[in-house]
mmCIF file of C-alpha atoms and ligand atoms in Angstrom:
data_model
loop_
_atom_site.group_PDB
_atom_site.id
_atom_site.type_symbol
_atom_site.label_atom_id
_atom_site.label_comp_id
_atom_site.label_asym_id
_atom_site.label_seq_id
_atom_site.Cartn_x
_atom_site.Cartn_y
_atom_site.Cartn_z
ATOM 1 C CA UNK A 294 -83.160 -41.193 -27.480
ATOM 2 C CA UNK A 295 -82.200 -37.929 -25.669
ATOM 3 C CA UNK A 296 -81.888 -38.300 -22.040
ATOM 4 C CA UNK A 297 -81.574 -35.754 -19.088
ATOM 5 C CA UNK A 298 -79.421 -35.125 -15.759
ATOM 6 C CA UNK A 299 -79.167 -33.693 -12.038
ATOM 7 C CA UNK A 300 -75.998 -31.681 -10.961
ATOM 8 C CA UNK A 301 -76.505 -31.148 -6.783
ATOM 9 C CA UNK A 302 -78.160 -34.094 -5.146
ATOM 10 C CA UNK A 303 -77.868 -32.007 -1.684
ATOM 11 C CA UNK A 304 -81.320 -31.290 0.330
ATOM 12 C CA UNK A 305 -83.403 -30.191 -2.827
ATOM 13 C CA UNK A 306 -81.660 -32.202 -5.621
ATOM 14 C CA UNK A 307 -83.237 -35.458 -4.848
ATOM 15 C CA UNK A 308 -86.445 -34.556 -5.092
ATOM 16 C CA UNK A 309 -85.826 -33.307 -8.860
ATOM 17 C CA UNK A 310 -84.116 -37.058 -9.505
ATOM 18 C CA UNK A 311 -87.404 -38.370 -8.181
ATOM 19 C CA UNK A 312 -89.736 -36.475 -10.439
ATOM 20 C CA UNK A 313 -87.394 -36.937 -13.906
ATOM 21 C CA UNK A 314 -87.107 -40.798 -13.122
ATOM 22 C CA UNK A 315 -90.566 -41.129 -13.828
ATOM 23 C CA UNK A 316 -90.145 -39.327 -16.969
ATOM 24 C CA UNK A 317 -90.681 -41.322 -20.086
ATOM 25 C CA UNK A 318 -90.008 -39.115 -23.024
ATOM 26 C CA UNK A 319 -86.681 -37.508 -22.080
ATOM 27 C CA UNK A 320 -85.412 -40.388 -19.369
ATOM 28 C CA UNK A 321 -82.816 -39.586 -16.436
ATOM 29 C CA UNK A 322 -79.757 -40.967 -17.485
ATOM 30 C CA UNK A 323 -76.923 -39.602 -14.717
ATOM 31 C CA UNK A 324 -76.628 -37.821 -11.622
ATOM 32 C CA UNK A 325 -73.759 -35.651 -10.441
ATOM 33 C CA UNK A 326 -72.671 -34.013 -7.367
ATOM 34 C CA UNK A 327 -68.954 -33.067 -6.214
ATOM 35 C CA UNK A 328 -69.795 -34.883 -2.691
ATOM 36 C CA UNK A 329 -69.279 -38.716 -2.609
ATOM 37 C CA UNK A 330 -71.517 -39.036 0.336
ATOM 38 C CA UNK A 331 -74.563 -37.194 -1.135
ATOM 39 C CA UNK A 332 -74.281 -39.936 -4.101
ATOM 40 C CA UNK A 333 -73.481 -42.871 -2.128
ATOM 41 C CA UNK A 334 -76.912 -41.668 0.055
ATOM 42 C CA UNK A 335 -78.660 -41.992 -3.047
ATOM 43 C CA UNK A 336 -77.870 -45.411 -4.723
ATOM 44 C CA UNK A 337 -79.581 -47.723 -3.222
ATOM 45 C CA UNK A 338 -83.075 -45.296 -4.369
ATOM 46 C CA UNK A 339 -82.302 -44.623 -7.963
ATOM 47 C CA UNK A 340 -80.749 -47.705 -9.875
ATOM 48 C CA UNK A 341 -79.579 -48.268 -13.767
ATOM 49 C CA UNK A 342 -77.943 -44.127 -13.313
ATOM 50 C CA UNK A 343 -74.717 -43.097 -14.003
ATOM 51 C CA UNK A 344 -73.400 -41.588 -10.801
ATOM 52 C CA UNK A 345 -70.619 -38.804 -11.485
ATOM 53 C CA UNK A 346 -68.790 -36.440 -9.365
ATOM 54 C CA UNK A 347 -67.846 -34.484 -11.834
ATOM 55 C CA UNK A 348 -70.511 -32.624 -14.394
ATOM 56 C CA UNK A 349 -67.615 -32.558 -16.753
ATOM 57 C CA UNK A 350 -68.470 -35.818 -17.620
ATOM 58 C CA UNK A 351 -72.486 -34.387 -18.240
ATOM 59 C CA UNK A 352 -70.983 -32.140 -20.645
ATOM 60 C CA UNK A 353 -69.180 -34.280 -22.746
ATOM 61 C CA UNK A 354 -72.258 -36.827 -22.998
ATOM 62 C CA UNK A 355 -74.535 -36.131 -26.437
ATOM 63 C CA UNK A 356 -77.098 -38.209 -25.566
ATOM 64 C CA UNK A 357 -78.060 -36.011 -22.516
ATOM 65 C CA UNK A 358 -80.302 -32.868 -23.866
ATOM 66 C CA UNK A 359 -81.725 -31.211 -20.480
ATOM 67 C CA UNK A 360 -79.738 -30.709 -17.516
ATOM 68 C CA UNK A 361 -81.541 -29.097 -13.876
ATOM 69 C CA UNK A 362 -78.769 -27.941 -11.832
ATOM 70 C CA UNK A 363 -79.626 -27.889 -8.117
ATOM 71 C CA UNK A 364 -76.004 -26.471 -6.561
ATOM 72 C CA UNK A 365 -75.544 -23.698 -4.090
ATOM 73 C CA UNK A 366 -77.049 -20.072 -5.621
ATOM 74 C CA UNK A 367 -72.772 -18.565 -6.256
ATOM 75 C CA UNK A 368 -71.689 -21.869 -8.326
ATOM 76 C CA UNK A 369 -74.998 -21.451 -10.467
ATOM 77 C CA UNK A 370 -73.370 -18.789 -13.625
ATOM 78 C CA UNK A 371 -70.419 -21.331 -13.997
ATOM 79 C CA UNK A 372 -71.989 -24.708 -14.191
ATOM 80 C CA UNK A 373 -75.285 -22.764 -16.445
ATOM 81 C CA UNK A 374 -72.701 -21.749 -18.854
ATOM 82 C CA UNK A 375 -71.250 -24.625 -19.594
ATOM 83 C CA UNK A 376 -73.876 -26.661 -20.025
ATOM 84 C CA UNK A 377 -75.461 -23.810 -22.308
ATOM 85 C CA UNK A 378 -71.795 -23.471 -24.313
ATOM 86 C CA UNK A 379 -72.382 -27.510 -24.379
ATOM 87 C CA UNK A 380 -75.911 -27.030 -26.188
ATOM 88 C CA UNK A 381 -77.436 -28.763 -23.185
ATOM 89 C CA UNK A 382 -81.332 -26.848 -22.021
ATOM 90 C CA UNK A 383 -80.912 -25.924 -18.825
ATOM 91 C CA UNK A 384 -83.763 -25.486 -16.022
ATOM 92 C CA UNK A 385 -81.556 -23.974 -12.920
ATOM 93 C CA UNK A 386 -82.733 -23.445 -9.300
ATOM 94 C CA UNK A 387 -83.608 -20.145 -7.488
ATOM 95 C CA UNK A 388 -82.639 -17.414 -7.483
ATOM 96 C CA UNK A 389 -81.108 -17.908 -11.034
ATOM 97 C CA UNK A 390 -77.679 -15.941 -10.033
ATOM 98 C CA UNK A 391 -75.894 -14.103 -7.412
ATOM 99 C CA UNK A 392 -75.273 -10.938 -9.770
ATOM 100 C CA UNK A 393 -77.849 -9.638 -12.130
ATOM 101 C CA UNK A 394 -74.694 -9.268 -15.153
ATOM 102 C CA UNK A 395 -74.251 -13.191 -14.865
ATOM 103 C CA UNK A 396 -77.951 -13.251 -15.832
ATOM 104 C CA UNK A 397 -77.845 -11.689 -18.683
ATOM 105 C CA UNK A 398 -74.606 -13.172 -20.324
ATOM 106 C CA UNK A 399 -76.418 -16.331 -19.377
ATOM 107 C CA UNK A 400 -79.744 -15.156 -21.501
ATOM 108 C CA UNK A 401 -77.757 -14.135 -24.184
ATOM 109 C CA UNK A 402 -75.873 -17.235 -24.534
ATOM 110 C CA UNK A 403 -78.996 -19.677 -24.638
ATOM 111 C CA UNK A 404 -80.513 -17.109 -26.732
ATOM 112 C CA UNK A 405 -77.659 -17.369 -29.231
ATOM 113 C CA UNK A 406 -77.762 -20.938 -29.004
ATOM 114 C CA UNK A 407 -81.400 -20.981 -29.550
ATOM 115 C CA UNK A 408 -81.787 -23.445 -26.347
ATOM 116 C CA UNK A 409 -84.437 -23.693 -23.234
ATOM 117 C CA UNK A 410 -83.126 -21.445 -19.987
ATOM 118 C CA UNK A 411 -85.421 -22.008 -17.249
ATOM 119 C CA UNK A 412 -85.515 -21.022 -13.622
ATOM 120 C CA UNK A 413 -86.685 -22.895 -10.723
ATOM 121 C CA UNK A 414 -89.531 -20.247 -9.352
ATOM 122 C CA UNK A 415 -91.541 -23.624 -8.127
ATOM 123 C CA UNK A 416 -94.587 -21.855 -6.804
ATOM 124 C CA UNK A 417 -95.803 -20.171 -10.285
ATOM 125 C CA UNK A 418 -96.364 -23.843 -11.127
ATOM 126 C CA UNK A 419 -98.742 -24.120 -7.902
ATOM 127 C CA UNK A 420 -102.280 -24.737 -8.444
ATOM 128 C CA UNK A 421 -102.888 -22.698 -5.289
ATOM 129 C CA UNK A 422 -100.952 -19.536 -6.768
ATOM 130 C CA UNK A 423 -102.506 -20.170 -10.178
ATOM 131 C CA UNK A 424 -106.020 -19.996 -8.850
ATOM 132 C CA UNK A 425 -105.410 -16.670 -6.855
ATOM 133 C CA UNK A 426 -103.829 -15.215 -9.881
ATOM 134 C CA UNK A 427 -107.182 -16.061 -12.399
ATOM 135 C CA UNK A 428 -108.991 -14.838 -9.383
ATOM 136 C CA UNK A 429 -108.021 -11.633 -9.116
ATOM 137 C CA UNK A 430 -107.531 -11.166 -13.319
ATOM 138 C CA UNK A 431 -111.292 -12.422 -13.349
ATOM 139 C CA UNK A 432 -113.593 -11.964 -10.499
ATOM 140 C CA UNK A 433 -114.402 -8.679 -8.989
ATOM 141 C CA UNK A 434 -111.997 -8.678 -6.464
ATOM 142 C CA UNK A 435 -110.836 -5.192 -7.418
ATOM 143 C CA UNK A 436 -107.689 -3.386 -7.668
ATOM 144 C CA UNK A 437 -104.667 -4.968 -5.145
ATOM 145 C CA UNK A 438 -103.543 -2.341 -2.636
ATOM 146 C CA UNK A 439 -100.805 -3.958 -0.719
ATOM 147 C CA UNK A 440 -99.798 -7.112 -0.372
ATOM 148 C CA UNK A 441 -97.938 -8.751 2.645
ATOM 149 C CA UNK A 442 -95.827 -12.253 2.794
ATOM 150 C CA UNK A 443 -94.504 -14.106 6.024
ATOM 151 C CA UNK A 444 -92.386 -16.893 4.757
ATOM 152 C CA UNK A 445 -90.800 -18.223 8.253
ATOM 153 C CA UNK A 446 -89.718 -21.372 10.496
ATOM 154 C CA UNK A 447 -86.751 -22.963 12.570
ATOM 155 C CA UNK A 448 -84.250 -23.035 9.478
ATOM 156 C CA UNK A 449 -82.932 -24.830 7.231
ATOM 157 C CA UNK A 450 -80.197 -22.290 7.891
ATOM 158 C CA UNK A 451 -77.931 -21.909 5.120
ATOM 159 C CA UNK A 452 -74.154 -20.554 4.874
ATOM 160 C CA UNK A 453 -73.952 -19.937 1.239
ATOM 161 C CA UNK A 454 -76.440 -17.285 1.274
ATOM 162 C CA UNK A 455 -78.133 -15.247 3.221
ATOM 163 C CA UNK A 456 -81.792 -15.699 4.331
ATOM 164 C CA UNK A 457 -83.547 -12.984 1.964
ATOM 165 C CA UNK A 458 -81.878 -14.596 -1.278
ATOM 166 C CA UNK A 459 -82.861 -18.503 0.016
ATOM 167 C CA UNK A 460 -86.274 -17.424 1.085
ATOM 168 C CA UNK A 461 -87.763 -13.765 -0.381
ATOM 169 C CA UNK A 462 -86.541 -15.159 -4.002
ATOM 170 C CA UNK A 463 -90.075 -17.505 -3.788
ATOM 171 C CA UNK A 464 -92.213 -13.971 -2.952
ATOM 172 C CA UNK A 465 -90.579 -11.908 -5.407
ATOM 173 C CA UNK A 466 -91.434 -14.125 -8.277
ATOM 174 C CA UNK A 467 -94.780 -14.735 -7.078
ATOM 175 C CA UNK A 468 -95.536 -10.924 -6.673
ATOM 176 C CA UNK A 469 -93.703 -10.292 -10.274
ATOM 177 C CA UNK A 470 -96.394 -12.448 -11.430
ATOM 178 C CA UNK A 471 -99.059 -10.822 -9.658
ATOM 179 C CA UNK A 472 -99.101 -7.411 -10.332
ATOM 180 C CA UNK A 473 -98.951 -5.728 -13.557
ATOM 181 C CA UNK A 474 -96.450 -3.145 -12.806
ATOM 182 C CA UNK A 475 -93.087 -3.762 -11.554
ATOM 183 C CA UNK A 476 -91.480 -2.060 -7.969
ATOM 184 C CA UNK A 477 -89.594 1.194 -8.281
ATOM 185 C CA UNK A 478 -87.498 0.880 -5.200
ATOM 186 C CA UNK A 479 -86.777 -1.532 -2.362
ATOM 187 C CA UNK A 480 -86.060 -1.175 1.397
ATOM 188 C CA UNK A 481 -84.882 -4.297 3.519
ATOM 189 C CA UNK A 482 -84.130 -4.667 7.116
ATOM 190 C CA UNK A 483 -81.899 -7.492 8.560
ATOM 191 C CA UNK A 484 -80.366 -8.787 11.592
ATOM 192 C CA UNK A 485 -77.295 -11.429 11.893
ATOM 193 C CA UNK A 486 -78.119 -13.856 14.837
ATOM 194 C CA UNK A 487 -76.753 -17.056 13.389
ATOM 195 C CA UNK A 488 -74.157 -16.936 11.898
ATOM 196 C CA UNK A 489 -71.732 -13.898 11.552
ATOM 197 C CA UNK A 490 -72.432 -11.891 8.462
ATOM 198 C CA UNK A 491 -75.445 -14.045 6.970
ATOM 199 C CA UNK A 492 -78.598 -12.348 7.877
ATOM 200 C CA UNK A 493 -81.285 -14.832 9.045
ATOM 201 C CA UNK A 494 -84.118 -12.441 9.507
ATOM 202 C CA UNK A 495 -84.630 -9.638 6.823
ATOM 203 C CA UNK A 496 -87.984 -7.562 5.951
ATOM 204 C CA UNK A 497 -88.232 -6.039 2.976
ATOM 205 C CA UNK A 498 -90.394 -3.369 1.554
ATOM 206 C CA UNK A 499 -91.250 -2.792 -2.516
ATOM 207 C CA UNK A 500 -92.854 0.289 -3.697
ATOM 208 C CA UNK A 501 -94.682 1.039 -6.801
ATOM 209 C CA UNK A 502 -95.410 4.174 -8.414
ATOM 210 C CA UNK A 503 -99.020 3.376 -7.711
ATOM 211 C CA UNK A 504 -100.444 3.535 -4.364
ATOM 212 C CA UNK A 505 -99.189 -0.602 -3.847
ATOM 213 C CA UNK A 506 -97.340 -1.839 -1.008
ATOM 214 C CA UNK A 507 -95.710 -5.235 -0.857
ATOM 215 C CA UNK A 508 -94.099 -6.142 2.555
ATOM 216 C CA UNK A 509 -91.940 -9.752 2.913
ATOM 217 C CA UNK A 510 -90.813 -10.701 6.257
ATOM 218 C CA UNK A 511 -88.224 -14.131 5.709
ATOM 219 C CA UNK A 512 -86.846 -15.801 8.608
ATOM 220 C CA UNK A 513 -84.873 -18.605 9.251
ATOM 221 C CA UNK A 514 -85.010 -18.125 13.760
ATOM 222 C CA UNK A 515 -89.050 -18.358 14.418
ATOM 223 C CA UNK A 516 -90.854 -20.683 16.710
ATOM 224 C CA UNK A 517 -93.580 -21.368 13.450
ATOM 225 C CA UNK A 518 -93.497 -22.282 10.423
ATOM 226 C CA UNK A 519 -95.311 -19.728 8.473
ATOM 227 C CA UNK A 520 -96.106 -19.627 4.602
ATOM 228 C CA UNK A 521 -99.062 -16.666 3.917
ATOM 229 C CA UNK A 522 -99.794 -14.249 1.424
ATOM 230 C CA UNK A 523 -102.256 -11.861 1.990
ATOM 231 C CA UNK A 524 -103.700 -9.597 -0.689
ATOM 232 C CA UNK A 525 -105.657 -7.091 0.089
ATOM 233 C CA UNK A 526 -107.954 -5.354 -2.600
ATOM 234 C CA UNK A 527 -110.804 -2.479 -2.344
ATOM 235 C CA UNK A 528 -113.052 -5.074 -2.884
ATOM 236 C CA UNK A 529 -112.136 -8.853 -1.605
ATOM 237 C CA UNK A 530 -108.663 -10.254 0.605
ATOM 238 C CA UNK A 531 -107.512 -13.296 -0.200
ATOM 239 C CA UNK A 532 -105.556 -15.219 1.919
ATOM 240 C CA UNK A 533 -102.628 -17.941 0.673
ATOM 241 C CA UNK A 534 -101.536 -20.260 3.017
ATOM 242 C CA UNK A 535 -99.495 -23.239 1.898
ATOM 243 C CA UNK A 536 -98.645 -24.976 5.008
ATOM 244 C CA UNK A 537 -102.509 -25.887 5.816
ATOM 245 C CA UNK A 538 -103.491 -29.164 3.737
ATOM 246 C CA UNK A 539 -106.608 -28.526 2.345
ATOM 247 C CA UNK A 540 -107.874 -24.677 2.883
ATOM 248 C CA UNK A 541 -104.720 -23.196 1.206
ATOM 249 C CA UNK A 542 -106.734 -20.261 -0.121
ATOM 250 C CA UNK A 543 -109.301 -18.195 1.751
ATOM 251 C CA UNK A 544 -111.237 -15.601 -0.374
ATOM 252 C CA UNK A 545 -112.800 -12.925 2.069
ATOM 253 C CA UNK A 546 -116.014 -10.792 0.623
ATOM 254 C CA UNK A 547 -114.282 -8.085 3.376
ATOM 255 C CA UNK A 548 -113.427 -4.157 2.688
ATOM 256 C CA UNK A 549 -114.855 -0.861 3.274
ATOM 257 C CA UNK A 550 -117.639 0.968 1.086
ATOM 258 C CA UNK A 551 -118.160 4.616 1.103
ATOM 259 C CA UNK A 552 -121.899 5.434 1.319
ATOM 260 C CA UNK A 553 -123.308 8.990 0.231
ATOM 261 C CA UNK A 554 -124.388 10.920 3.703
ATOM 262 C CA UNK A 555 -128.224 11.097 3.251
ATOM 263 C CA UNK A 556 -129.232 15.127 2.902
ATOM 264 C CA UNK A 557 -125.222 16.540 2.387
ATOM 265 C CA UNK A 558 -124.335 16.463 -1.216
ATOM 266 C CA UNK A 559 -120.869 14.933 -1.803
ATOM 267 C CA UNK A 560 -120.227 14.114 2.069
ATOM 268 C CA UNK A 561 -119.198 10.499 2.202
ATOM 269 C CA UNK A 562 -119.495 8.278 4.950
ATOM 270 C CA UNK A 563 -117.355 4.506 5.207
ATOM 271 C CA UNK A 564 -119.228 1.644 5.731
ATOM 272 C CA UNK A 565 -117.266 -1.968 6.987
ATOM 273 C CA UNK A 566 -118.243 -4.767 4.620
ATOM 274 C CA UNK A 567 -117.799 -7.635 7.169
ATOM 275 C CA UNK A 568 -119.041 -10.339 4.427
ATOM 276 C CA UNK A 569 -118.617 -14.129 3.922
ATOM 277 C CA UNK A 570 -115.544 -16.545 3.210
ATOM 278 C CA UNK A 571 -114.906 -18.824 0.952
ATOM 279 C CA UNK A 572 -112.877 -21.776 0.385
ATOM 280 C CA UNK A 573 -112.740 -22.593 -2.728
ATOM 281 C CA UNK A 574 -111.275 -26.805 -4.188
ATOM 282 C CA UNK A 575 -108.503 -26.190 -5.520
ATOM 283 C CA UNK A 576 -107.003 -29.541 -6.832
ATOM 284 C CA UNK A 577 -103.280 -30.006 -5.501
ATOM 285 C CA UNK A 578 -100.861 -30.760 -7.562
ATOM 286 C CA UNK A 579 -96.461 -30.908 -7.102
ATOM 287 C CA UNK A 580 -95.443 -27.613 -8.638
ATOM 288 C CA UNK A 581 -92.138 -29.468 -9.069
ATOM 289 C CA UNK A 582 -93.180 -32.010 -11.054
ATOM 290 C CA UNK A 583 -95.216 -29.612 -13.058
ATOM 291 C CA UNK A 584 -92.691 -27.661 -13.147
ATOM 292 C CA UNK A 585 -90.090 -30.244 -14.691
ATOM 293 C CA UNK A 586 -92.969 -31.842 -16.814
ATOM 294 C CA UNK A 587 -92.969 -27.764 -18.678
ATOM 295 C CA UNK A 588 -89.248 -27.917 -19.154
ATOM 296 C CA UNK A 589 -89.519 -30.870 -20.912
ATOM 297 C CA UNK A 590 -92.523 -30.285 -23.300
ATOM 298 C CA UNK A 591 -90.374 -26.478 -23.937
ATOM 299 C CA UNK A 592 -87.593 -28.550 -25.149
ATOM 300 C CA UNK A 593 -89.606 -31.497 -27.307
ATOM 301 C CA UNK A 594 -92.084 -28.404 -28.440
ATOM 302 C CA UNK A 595 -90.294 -25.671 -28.715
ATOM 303 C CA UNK A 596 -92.003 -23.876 -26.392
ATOM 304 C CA UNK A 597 -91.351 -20.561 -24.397
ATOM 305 C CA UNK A 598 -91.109 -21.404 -20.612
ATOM 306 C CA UNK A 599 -93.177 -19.788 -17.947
ATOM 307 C CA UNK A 600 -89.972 -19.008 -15.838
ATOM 308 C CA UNK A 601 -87.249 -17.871 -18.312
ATOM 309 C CA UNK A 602 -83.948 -16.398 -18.062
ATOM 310 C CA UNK A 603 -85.158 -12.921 -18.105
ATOM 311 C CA UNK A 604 -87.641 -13.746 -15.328
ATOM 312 C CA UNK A 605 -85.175 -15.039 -13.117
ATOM 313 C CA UNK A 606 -83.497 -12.046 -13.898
ATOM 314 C CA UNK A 607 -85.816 -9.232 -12.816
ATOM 315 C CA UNK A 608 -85.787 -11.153 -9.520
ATOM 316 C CA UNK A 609 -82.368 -11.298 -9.032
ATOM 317 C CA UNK A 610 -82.128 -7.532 -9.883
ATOM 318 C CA UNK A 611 -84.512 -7.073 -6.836
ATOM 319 C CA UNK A 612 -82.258 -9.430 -4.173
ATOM 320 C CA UNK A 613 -79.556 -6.966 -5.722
ATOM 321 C CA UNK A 614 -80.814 -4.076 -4.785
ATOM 322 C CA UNK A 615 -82.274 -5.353 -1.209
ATOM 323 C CA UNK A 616 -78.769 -6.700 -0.311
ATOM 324 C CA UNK A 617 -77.422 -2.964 -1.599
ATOM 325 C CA UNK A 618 -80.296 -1.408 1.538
ATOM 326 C CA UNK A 619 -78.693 -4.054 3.815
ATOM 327 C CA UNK A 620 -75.583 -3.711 3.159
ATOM 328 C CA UNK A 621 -75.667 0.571 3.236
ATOM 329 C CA UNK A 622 -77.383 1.061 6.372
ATOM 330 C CA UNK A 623 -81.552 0.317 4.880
ATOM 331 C CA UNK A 624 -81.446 3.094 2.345
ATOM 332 C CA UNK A 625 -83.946 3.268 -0.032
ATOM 333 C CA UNK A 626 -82.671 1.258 -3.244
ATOM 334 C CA UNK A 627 -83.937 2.579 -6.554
ATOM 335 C CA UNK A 628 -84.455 -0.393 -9.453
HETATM 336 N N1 NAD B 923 -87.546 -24.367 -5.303
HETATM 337 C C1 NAD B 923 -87.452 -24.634 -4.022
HETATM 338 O O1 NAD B 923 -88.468 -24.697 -3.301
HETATM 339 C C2 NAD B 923 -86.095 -24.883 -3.418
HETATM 340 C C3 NAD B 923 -85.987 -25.486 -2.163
HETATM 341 C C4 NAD B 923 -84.707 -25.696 -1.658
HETATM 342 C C5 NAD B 923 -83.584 -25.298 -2.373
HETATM 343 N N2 NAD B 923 -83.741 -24.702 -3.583
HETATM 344 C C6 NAD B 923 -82.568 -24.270 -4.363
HETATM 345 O O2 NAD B 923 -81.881 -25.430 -4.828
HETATM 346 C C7 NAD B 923 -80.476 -25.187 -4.880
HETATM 347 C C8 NAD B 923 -79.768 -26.228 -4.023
HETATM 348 O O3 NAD B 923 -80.205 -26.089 -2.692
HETATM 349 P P1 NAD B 923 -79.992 -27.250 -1.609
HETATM 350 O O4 NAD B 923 -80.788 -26.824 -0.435
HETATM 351 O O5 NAD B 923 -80.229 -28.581 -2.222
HETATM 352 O O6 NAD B 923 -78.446 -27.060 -1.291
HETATM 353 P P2 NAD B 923 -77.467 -28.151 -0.694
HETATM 354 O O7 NAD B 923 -76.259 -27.408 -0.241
HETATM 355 O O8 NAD B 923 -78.173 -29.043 0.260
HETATM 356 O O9 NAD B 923 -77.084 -29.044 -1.953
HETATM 357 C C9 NAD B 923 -76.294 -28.582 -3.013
HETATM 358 C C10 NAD B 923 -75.461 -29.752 -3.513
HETATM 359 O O10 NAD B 923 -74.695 -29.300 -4.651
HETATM 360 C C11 NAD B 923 -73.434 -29.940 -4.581
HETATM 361 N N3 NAD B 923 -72.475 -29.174 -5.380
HETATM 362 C C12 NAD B 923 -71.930 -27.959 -5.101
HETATM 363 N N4 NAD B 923 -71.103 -27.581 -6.099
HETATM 364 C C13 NAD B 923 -71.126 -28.576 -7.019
HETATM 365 C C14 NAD B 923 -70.460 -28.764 -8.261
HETATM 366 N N5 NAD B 923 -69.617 -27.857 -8.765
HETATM 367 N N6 NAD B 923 -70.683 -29.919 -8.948
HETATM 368 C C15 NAD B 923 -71.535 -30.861 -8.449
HETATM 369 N N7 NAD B 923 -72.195 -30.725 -7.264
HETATM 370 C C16 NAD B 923 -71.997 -29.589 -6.573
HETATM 371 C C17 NAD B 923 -73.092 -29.967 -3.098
HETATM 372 O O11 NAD B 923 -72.128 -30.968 -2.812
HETATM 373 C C18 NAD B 923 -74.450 -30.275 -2.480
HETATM 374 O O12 NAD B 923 -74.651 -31.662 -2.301
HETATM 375 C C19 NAD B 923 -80.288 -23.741 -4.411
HETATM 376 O O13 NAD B 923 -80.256 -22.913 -5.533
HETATM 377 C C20 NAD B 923 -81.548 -23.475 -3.585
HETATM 378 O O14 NAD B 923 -81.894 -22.104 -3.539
HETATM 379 C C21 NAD B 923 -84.962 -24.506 -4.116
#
């Protein structure tokens, strides 16, 4: 029997411990984190684990195959690579890595070792996000012009990183997803109110070499908790919205028509489409249990994961060169 693990049992770990305890084919066998107290908080849930504050000891066990590490973003590239040079799969959190050449050592090493490397980007495993991607691939919403995320609220506030790699890391993987082509450069915007030196507000800006726009505002200091996406296209808008509990997705028959000017050849005139909305059933599902099921049947299958190494690398490469505007006074980054 091969069995799997947890490394961070912090604020998100848990919920990972949850969803693999329930696993049947490739059962949880141990737990780790470096902080008594987070395990102690945790035993009287999860019984018959073994409860380590060391993943040393996860590396030396044979018996466990698949290993989700849920540790601050900078401790990510060590723990990854020894698990990997200890032929353990590996599905790691978001954002993957705090430098885009840890990525791709990382790659390269599971690629050598011919083992799953999977990254936590929870919401391409979202029936909501699913459905909006099939919509626009498949209906006749039309060609996506800009796009614009607001991913806010009253913390958590973190002091490992700063708000645009905690929270714009979810947006960036959903738009990589989206969209066909991939952003040529990247502007951000940020303010420090917090904390000294972490930004807690930062909006960032992607261009295209087509006419799309994609605009993400993060925020850890706002009175609301906020979750949209808003796509507009030259035919339909959609609408994302993940904190309401059953109308998540809003398709609007909205946009603008031109309409030949009767009696001047070629003069155009724009006419408002103000059609209807629709909410479409979407059934909901926990992307992180889906999420963790399609690690699993990569490893017992063979399988190539939805959310590999190199996708968790083309969004690191974009927190790279956002922190780069930040950090240089907003300048236009190219990618
Ligand atoms: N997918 C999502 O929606 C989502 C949501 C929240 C957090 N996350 C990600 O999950 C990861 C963890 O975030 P969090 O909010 O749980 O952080 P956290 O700080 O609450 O927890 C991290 C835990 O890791 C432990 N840890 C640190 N170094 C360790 C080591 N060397 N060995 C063992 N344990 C160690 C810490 O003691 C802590 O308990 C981050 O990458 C974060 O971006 C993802």
């Amino acid at each position: 029997m091969k069995y799997s693990a947890v490394i961070g049992c912090g604020y998100w770990g848990p919920n990972f411990i949850r969803v693999l305890s329930q696993q049947k084919f490739v059962p949880l066998k141990a737990i780790c984190d470096c902080d008594e107290t987070k395990l102690n908080r945790l035993s009287g849930k999860f019984t018959g684990l073994n409860y380590f504050n060391d993943y040393k000891e996860i590396l030396n066990d044979d018996s466990i195959t698949a290993v989700v590490v849920s540790t601050p973003v900078k401790t990510h590239y060590k723990i990854v690579k020894e698990l990997l040079l200890h032929h353990k799969h590996v599905l790691c959190e978001k954002p993957f890595t705090y430098t885009s050449e840890e990525a791709k050592e990382l790659i390269e090493i599971a690629k050598k070792n011919n083992l799953v490397l999977m990254v936590g980007h929870t919401f391409l495993y979202n029936t909501s996000i699913q459905f909006i991607y099939d919509w626009i691939k498949n209906t006749a919403f039309g060609n996506v012009l800009y796009v614009h995320f607001t991913r806010t609220g009253l913390g958590p506030v973190r002091s490992d990183v700063n708000v645009l790699w905690d929270l714009a890391s979810h947006d960036i993987s959903i738009i990589l997803s989206l969209v066909n082509s991939k952003p040529v450069s990247v502007i951000a915007f940020g303010e420090n109110y917090l904390q000294k030196g972490i930004d807690d507000v930062v909006f960032l800006i992607l261009q295209y070499n087509e006419n799309l726009i994609v605009k993400m505002h993060v925020s850890w200091l706002d009175p609301c908790k906020i979750r949209t996406m808003t796509i507009v296209g030259d035919k339909q808008m959609v609408v994302f919205d993940d904190v309401s509990l059953n109308e998540k997705v809003r398709i609007y028959d909205k946009g603008v028509d031109y309409q030949p000017r009767t009696g001047e050849f070629g003069e155009f005139q724009l006419s408002l489409r103000d059609g209807g909305i629709s909410i479409p059933f979407i059934k909901p599902n926990e992307p992180l249990k889906q999420e963790v099921e399609h690690f699993l049947d990569c490893i017992l299958n063979n399988k190539k994961t939805l959310t590999d190494g190199l996708n968790g690398l083309e969004v690191v490469k974009i927190l790279e060169a956002a922190q780069k505007s930040l950090d240089n006074g907003n300048i236009k980054v190219q990618l």
